[in-house]
PDB file of C-alpha atoms in Angstrom:
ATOM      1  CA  UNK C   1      87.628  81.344  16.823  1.00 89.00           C
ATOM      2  CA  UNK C   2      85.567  79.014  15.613  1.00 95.00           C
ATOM      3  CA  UNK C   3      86.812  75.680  13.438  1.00 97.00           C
ATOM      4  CA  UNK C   4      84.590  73.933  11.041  1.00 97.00           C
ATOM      5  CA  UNK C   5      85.939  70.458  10.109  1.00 97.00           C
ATOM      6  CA  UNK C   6      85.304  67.859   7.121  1.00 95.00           C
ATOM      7  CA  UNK C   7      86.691  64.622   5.408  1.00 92.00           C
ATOM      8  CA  UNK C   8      86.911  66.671   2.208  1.00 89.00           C
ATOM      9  CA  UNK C   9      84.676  69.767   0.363  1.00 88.00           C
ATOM     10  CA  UNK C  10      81.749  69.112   1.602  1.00 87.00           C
ATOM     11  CA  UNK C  11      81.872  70.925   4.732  1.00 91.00           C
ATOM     12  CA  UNK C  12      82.389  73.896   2.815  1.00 93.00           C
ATOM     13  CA  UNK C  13      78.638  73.873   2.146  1.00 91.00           C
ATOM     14  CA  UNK C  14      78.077  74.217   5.856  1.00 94.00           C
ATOM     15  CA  UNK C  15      80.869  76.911   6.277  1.00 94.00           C
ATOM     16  CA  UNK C  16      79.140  79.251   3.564  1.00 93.00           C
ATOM     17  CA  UNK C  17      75.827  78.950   5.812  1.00 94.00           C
ATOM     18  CA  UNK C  18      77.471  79.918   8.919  1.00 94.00           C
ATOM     19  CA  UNK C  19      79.494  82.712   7.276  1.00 92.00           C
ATOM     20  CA  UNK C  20      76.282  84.152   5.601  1.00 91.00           C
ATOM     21  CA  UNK C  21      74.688  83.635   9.167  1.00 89.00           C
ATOM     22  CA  UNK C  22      77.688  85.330  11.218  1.00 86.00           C
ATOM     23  CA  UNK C  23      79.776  87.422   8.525  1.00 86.00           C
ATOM     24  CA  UNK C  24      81.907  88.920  11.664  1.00 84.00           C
ATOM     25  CA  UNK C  25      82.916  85.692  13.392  1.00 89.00           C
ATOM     26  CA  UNK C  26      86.169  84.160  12.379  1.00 93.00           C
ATOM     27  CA  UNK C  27      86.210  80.671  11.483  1.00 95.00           C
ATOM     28  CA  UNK C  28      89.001  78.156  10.330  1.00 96.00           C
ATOM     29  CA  UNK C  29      88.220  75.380   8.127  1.00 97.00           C
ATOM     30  CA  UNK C  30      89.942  72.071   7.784  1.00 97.00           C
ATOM     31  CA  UNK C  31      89.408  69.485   5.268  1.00 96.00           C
ATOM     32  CA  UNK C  32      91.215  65.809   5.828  1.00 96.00           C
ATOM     33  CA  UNK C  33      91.610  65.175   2.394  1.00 94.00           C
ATOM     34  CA  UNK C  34      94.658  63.119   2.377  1.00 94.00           C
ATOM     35  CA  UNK C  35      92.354  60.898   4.182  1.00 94.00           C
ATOM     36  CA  UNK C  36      89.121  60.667   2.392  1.00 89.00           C
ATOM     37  CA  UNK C  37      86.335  60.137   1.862  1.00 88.00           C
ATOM     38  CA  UNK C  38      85.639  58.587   5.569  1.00 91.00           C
ATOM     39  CA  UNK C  39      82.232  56.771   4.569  1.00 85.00           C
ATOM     40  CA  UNK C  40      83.934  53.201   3.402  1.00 88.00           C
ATOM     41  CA  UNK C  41      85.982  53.499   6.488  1.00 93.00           C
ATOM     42  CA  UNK C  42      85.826  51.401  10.115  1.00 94.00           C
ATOM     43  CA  UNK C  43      84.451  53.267  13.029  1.00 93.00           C
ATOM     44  CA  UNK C  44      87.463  53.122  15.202  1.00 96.00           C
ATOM     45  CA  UNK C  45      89.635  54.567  12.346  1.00 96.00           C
ATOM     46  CA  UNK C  46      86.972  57.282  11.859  1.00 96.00           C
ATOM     47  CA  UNK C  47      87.160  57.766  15.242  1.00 97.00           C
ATOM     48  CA  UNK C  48      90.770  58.433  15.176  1.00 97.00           C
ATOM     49  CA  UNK C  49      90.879  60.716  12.007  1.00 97.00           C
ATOM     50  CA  UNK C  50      88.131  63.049  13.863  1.00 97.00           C
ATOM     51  CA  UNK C  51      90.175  63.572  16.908  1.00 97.00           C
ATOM     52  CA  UNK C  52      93.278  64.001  14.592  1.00 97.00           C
ATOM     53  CA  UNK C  53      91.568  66.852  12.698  1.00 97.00           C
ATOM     54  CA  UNK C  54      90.344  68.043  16.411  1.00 97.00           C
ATOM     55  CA  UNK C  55      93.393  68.706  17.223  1.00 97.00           C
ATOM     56  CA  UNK C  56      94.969  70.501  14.522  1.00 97.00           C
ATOM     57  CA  UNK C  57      92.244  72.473  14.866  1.00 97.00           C
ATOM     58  CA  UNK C  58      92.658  73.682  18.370  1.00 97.00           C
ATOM     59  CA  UNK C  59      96.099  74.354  17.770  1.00 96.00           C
ATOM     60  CA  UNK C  60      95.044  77.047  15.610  1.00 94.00           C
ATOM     61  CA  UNK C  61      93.430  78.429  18.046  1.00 92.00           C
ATOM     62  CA  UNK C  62      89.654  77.051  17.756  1.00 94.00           C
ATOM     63  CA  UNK C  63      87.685  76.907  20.998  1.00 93.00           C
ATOM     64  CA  UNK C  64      84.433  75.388  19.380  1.00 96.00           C
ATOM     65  CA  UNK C  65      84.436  73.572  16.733  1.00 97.00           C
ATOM     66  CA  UNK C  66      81.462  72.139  14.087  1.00 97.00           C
ATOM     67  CA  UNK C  67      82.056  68.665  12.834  1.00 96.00           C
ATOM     68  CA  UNK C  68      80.382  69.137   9.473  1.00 95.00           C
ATOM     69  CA  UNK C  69      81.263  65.953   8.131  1.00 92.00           C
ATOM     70  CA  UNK C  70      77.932  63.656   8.966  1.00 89.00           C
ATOM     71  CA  UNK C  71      79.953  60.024   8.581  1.00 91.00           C
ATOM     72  CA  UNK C  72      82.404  61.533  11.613  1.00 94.00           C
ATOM     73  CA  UNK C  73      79.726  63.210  13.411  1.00 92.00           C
ATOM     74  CA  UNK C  74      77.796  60.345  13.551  1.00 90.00           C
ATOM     75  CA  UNK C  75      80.531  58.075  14.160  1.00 91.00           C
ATOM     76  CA  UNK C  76      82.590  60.587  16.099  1.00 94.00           C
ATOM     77  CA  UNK C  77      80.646  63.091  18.138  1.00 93.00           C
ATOM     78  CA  UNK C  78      79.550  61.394  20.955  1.00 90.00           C
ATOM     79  CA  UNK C  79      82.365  59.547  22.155  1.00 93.00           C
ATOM     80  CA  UNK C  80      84.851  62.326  21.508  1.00 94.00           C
ATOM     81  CA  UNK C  81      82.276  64.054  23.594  1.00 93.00           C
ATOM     82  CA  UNK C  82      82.256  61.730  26.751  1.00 92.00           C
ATOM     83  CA  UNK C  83      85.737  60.191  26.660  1.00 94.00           C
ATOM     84  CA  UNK C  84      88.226  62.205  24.847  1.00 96.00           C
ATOM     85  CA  UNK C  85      87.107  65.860  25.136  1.00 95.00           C
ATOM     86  CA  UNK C  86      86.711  66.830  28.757  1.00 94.00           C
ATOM     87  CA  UNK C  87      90.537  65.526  29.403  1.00 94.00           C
ATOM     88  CA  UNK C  88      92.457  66.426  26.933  1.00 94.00           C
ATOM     89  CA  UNK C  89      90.410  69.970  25.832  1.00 95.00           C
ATOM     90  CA  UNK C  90      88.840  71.135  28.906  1.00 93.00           C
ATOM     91  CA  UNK C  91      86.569  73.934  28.387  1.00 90.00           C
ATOM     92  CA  UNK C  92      86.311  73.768  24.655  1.00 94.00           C
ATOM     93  CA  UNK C  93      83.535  72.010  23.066  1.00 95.00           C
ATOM     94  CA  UNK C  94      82.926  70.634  19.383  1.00 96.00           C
ATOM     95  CA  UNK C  95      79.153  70.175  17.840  1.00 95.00           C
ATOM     96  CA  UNK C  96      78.019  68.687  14.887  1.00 93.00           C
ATOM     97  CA  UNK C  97      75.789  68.764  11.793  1.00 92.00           C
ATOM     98  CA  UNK C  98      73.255  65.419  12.633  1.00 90.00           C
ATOM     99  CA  UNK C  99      71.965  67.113  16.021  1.00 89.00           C
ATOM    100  CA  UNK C 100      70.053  70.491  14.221  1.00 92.00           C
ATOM    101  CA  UNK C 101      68.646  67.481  11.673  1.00 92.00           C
ATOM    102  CA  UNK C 102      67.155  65.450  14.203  1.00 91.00           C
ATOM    103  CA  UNK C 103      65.404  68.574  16.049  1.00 89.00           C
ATOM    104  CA  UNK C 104      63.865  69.401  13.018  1.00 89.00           C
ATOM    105  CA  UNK C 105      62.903  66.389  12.137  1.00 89.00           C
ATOM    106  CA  UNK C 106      61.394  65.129  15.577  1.00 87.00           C
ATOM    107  CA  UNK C 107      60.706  68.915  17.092  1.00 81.00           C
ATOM    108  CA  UNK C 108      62.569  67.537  20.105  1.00 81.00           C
ATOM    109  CA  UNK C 109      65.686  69.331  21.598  1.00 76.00           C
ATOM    110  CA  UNK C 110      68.564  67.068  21.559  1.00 72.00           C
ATOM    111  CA  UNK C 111      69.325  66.648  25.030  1.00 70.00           C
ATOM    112  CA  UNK C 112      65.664  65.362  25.396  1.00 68.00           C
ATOM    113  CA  UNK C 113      66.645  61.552  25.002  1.00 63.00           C
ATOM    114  CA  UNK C 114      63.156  60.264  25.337  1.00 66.00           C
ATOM    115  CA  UNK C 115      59.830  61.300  24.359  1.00 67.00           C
ATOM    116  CA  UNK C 116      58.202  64.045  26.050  1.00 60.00           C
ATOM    117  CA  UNK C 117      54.996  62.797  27.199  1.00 61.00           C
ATOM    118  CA  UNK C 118      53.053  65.322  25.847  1.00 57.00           C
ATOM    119  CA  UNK C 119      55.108  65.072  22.611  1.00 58.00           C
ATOM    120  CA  UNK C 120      52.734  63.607  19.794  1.00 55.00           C
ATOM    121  CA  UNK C 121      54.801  63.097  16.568  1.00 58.00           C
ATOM    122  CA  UNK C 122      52.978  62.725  13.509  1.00 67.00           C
ATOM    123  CA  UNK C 123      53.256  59.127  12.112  1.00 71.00           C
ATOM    124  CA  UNK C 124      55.389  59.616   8.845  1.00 85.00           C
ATOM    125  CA  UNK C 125      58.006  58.397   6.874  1.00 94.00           C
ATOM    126  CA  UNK C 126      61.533  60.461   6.562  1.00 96.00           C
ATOM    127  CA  UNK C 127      64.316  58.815   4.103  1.00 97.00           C
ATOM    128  CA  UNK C 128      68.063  59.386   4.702  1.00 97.00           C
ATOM    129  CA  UNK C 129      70.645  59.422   2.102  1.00 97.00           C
ATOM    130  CA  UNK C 130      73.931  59.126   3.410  1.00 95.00           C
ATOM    131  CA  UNK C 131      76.971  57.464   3.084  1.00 91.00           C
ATOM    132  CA  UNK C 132      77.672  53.736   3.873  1.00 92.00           C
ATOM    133  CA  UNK C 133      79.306  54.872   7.007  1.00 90.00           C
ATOM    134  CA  UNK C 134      76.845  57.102   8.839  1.00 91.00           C
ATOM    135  CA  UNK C 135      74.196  54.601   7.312  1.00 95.00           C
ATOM    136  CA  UNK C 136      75.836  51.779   9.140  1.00 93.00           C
ATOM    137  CA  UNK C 137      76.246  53.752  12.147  1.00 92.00           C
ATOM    138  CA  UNK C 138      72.620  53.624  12.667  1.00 94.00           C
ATOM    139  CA  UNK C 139      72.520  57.402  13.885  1.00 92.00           C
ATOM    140  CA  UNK C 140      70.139  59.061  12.377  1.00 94.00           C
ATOM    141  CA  UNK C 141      67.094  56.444  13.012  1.00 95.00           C
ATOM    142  CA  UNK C 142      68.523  55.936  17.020  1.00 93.00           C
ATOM    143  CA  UNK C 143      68.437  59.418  17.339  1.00 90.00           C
ATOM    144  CA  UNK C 144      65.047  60.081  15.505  1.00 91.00           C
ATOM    145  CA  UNK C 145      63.601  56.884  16.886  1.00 89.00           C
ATOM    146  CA  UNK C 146      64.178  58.376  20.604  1.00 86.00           C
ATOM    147  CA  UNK C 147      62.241  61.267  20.189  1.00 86.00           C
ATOM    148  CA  UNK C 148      60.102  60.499  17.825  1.00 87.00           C
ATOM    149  CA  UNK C 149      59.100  56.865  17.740  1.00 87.00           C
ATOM    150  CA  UNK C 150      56.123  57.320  15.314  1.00 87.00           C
ATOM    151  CA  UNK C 151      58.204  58.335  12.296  1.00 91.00           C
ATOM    152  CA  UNK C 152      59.323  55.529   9.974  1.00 94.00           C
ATOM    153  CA  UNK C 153      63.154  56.169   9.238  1.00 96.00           C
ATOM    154  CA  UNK C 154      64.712  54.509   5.712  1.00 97.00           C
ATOM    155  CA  UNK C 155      67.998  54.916   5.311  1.00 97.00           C
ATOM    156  CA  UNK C 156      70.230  54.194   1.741  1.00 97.00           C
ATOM    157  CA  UNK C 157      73.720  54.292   1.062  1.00 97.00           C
ATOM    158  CA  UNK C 158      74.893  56.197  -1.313  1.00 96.00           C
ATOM    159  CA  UNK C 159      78.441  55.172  -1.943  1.00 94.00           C
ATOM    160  CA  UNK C 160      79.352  56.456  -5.423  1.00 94.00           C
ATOM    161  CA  UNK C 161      77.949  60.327  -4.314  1.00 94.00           C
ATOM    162  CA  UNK C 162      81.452  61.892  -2.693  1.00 89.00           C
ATOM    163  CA  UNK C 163      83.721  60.554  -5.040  1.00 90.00           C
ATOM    164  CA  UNK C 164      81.842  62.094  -8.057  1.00 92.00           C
ATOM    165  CA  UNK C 165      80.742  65.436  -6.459  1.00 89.00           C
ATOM    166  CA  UNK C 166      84.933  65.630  -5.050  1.00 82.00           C
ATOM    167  CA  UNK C 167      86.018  65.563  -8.721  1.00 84.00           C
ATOM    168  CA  UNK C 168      83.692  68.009 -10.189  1.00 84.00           C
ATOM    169  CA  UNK C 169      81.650  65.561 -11.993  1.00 91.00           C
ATOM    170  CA  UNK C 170      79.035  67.035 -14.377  1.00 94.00           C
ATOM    171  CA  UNK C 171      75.291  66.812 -13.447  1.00 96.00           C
ATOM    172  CA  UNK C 172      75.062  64.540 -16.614  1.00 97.00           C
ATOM    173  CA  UNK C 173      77.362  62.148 -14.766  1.00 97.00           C
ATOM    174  CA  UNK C 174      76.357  62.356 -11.312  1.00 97.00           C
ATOM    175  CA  UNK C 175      72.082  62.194 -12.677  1.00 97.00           C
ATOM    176  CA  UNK C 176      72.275  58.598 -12.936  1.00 98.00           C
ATOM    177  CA  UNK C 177      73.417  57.403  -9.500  1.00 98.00           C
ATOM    178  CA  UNK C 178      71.094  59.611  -7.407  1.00 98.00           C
ATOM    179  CA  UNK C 179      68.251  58.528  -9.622  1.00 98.00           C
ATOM    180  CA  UNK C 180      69.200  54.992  -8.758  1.00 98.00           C
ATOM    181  CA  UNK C 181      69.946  55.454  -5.122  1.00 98.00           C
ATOM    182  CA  UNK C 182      66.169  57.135  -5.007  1.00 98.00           C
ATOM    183  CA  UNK C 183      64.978  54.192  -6.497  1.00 97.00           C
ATOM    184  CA  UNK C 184      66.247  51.646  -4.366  1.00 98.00           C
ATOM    185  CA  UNK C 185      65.116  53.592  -1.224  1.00 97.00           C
ATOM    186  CA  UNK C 186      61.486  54.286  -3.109  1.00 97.00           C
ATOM    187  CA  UNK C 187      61.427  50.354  -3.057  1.00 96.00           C
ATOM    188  CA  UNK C 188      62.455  49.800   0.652  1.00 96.00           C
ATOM    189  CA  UNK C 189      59.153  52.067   1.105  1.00 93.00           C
ATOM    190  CA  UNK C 190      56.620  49.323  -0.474  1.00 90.00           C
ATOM    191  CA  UNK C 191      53.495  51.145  -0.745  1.00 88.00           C
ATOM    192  CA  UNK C 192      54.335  53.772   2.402  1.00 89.00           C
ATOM    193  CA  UNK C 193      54.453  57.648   0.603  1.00 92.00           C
ATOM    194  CA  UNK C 194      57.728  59.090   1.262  1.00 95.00           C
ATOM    195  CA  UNK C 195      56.958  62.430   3.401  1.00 94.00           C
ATOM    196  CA  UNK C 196      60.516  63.728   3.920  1.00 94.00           C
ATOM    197  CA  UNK C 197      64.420  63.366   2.749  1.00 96.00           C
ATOM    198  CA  UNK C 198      67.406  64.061   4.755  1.00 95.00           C
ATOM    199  CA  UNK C 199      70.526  64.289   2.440  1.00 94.00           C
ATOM    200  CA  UNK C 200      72.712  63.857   4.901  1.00 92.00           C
ATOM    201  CA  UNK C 201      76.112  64.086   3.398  1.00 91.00           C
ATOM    202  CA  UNK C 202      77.406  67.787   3.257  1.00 88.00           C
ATOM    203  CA  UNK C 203      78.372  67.299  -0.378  1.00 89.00           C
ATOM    204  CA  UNK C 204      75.074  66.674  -0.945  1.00 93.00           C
ATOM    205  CA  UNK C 205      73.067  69.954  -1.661  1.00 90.00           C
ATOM    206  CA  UNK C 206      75.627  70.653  -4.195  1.00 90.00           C
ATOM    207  CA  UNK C 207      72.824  67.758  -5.887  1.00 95.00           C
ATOM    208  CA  UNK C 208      69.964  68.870  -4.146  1.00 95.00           C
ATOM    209  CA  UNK C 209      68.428  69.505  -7.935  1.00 96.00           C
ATOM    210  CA  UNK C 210      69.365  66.276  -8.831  1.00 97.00           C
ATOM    211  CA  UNK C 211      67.846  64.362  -5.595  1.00 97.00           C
ATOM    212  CA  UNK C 212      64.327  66.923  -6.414  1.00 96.00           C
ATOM    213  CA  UNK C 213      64.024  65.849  -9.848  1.00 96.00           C
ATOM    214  CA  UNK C 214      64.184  62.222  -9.015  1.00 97.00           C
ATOM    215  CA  UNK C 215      61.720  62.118  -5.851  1.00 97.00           C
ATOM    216  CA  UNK C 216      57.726  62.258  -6.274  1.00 95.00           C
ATOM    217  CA  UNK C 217      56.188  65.517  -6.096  1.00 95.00           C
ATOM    218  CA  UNK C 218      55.778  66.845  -2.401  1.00 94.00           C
ATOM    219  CA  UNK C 219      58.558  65.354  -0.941  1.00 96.00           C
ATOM    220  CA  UNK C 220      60.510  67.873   1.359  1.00 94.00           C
ATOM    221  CA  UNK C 221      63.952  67.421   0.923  1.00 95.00           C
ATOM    222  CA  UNK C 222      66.036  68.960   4.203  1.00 92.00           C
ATOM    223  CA  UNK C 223      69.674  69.858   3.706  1.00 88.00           C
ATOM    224  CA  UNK C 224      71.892  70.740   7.102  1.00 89.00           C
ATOM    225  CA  UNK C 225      73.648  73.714   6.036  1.00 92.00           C
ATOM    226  CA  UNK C 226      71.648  76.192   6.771  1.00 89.00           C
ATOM    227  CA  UNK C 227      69.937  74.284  10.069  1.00 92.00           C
ATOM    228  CA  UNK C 228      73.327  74.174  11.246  1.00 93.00           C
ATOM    229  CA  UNK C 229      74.158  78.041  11.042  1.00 93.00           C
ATOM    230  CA  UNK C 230      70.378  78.632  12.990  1.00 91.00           C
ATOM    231  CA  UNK C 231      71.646  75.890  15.471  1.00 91.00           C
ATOM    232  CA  UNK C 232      74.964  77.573  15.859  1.00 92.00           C
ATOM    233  CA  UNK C 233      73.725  81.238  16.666  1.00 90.00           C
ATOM    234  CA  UNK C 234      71.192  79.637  19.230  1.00 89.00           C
ATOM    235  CA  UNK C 235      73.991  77.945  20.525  1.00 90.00           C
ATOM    236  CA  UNK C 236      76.556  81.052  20.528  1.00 90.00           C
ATOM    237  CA  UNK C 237      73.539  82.888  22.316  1.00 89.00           C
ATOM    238  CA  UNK C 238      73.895  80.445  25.077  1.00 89.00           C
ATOM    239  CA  UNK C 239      77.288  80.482  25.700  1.00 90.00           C
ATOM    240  CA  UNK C 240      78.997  83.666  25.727  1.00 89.00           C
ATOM    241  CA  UNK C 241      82.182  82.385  26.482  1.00 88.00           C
ATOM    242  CA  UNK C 242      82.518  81.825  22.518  1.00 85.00           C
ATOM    243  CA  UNK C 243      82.570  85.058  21.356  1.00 80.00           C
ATOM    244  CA  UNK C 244      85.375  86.204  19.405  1.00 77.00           C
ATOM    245  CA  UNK C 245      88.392  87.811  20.747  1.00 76.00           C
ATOM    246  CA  UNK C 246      88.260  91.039  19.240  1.00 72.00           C
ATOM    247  CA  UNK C 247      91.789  90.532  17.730  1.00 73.00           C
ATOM    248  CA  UNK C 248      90.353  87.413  15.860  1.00 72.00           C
ATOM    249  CA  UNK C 249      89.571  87.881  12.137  1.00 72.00           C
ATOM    250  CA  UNK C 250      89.148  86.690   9.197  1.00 82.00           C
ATOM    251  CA  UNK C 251      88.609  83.239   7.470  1.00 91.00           C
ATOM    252  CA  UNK C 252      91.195  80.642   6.866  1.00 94.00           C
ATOM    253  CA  UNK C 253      91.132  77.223   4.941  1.00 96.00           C
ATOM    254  CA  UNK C 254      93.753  74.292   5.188  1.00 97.00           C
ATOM    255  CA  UNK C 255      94.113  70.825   4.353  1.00 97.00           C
ATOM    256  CA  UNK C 256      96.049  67.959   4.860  1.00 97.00           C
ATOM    257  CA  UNK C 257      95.944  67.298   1.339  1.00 94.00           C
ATOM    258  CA  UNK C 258      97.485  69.285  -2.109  1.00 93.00           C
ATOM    259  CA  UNK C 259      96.443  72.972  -1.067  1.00 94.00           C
ATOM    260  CA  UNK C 260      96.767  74.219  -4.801  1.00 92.00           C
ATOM    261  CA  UNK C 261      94.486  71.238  -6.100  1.00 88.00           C
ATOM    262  CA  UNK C 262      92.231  71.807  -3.453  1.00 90.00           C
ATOM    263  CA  UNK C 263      92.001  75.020  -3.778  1.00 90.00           C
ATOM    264  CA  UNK C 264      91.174  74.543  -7.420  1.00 84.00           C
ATOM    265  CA  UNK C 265      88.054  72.515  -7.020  1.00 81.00           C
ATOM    266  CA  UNK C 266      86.806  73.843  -3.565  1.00 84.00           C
ATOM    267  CA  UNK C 267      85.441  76.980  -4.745  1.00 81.00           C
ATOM    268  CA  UNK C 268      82.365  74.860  -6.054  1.00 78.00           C
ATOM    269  CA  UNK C 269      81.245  74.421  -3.065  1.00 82.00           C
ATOM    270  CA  UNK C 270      82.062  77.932  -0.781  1.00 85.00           C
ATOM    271  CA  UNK C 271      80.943  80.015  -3.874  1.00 80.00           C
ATOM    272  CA  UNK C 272      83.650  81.813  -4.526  1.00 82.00           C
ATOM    273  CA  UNK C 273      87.566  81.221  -4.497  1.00 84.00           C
ATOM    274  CA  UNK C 274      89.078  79.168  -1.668  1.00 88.00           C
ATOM    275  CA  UNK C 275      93.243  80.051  -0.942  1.00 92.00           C
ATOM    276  CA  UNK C 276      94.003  76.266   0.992  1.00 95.00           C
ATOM    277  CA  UNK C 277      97.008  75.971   2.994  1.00 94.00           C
ATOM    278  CA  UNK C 278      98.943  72.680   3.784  1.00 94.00           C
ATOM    279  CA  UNK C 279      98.304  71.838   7.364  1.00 90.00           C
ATOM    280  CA  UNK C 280     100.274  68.508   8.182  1.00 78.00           C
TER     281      UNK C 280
END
């Protein structure tokens, strides 16, 4: 069984893409949302929350799990990886949405940690829109800048995003924020074109038409869910050990938060209705 976890909806976007991708696989889904959103948060209680969520979701079972949440994966991952994992869930493993980004941005696998040296990037410019906390974090342009030292990495903020998409604010509402957000990163760039965008919050391609109307023309604007699902199959095709127990079934959603009010707005974001459960 696999478990997909998030601060909130937003994960859900990611969980669509790797149903679509693997329609036979069971997967559990857990939203924090008594806790979020995680981006105005410190790292250590980020930190915390992740492994919290970790282990409610091995509980139910999970032996793999996707941290689609990109403030906690790239907060989280790799220390949950190297200090918390291997003691107190051996053989069980948890991924997470920034690693199929930065392949695809730099063409590098991720366990290359330095450039290959017959790896010539092209020099370009990539713009992230995130929240404050994964901005802060300084993931995305570490992880970009080790592979691929030739592409420029701007990163903005985007603080006021979750809170409106989490309510079911309309496009009218939301329109104004992203266009200002692009602007302020369009002016970090001086007179450097803007080649690519990440938007690298989950919640985000739920705007993706919003963040395409307010970019120049040409810009390629990359969203994770669907990277992740291709990252996930090449990973499940590696390790056998994850495949489903053939008693395994199904798709289930909880939350630490009100299941019948999160229920009622999550379907927004998986595409169709969403029965929550209460998971304390």
């Amino acid at each position: 069984m696999i478990g997909v976890f998030d601060s909130g909806h937003g994960g859900l976007t990611v969980l669509r893409a790797l149903v679509d991708a693997a329609p036979d696989r069971p997967f559990v889904y857990l939203g924090d949302h008594a806790a979020a959103p995680y981006g105005p948060r410190s790292e250590d209680n980020i930190y915390r929350l992740t492994i919290a969520g970790m282990d409610r979701l091995f509980a139910q079972g999970c032996r793999l799990i996707v941290i689609a949440c990109n403030t906690a994966a790239a907060v989280a991952l790799r220390r949950l990886q190297q200090e918390w994992l291997p003691s107190a869930h051996p053989g069980r493993n948890v991924l997470g949405v920034l690693v199929p980004m930065v392949e695809a941005i730099t063409r590098v696998p991720w366990m290359i940690d330095t450039v290959p040296p017959d790896h010539l990037a092209e020099p370009r410019s990539v713009g992230i829109f995130a929240t404050a906390a994964t901005v802060n974090s300084g993931s995305f342009p570490r992880e970009i800048g080790k592979r691929a030292p030739s592409v420029r990495v701007v990163q903005q903020a985007c603080p006021d995003l979750v809170p409106l998409i989490e309510r079911g604010a309309s496009d009218d509402e939301i329109e104004p924020a992203v266009a200002g957000y692009v602007r302020v990163l369009l002016d970090k760039m001086g007179s450097q074109p803007l080649d690519t965008v990440v938007l690298g919050c989950t919640h985000y391609p739920l705007v993706r038409h919003l963040f395409a109307r307010a970019l120049p023309p040409g810009v390629e604007v990359l969203c994770q869910p669907t990277l992740t699902a291709r990252s996930l199959e090449q990973y499940l095709d590696r390790h056998p050990e994850y495949r489903p127990d053939p008693a395994e079934r199904g798709l289930r959603f909880f939350t630490t938060g009100d299941a019948a009010l999160v229920s009622e707005l999550a379907g927004r974001f998986f595409g169709h209705p969403t029965p929550f459960e209460r998971l304390r």
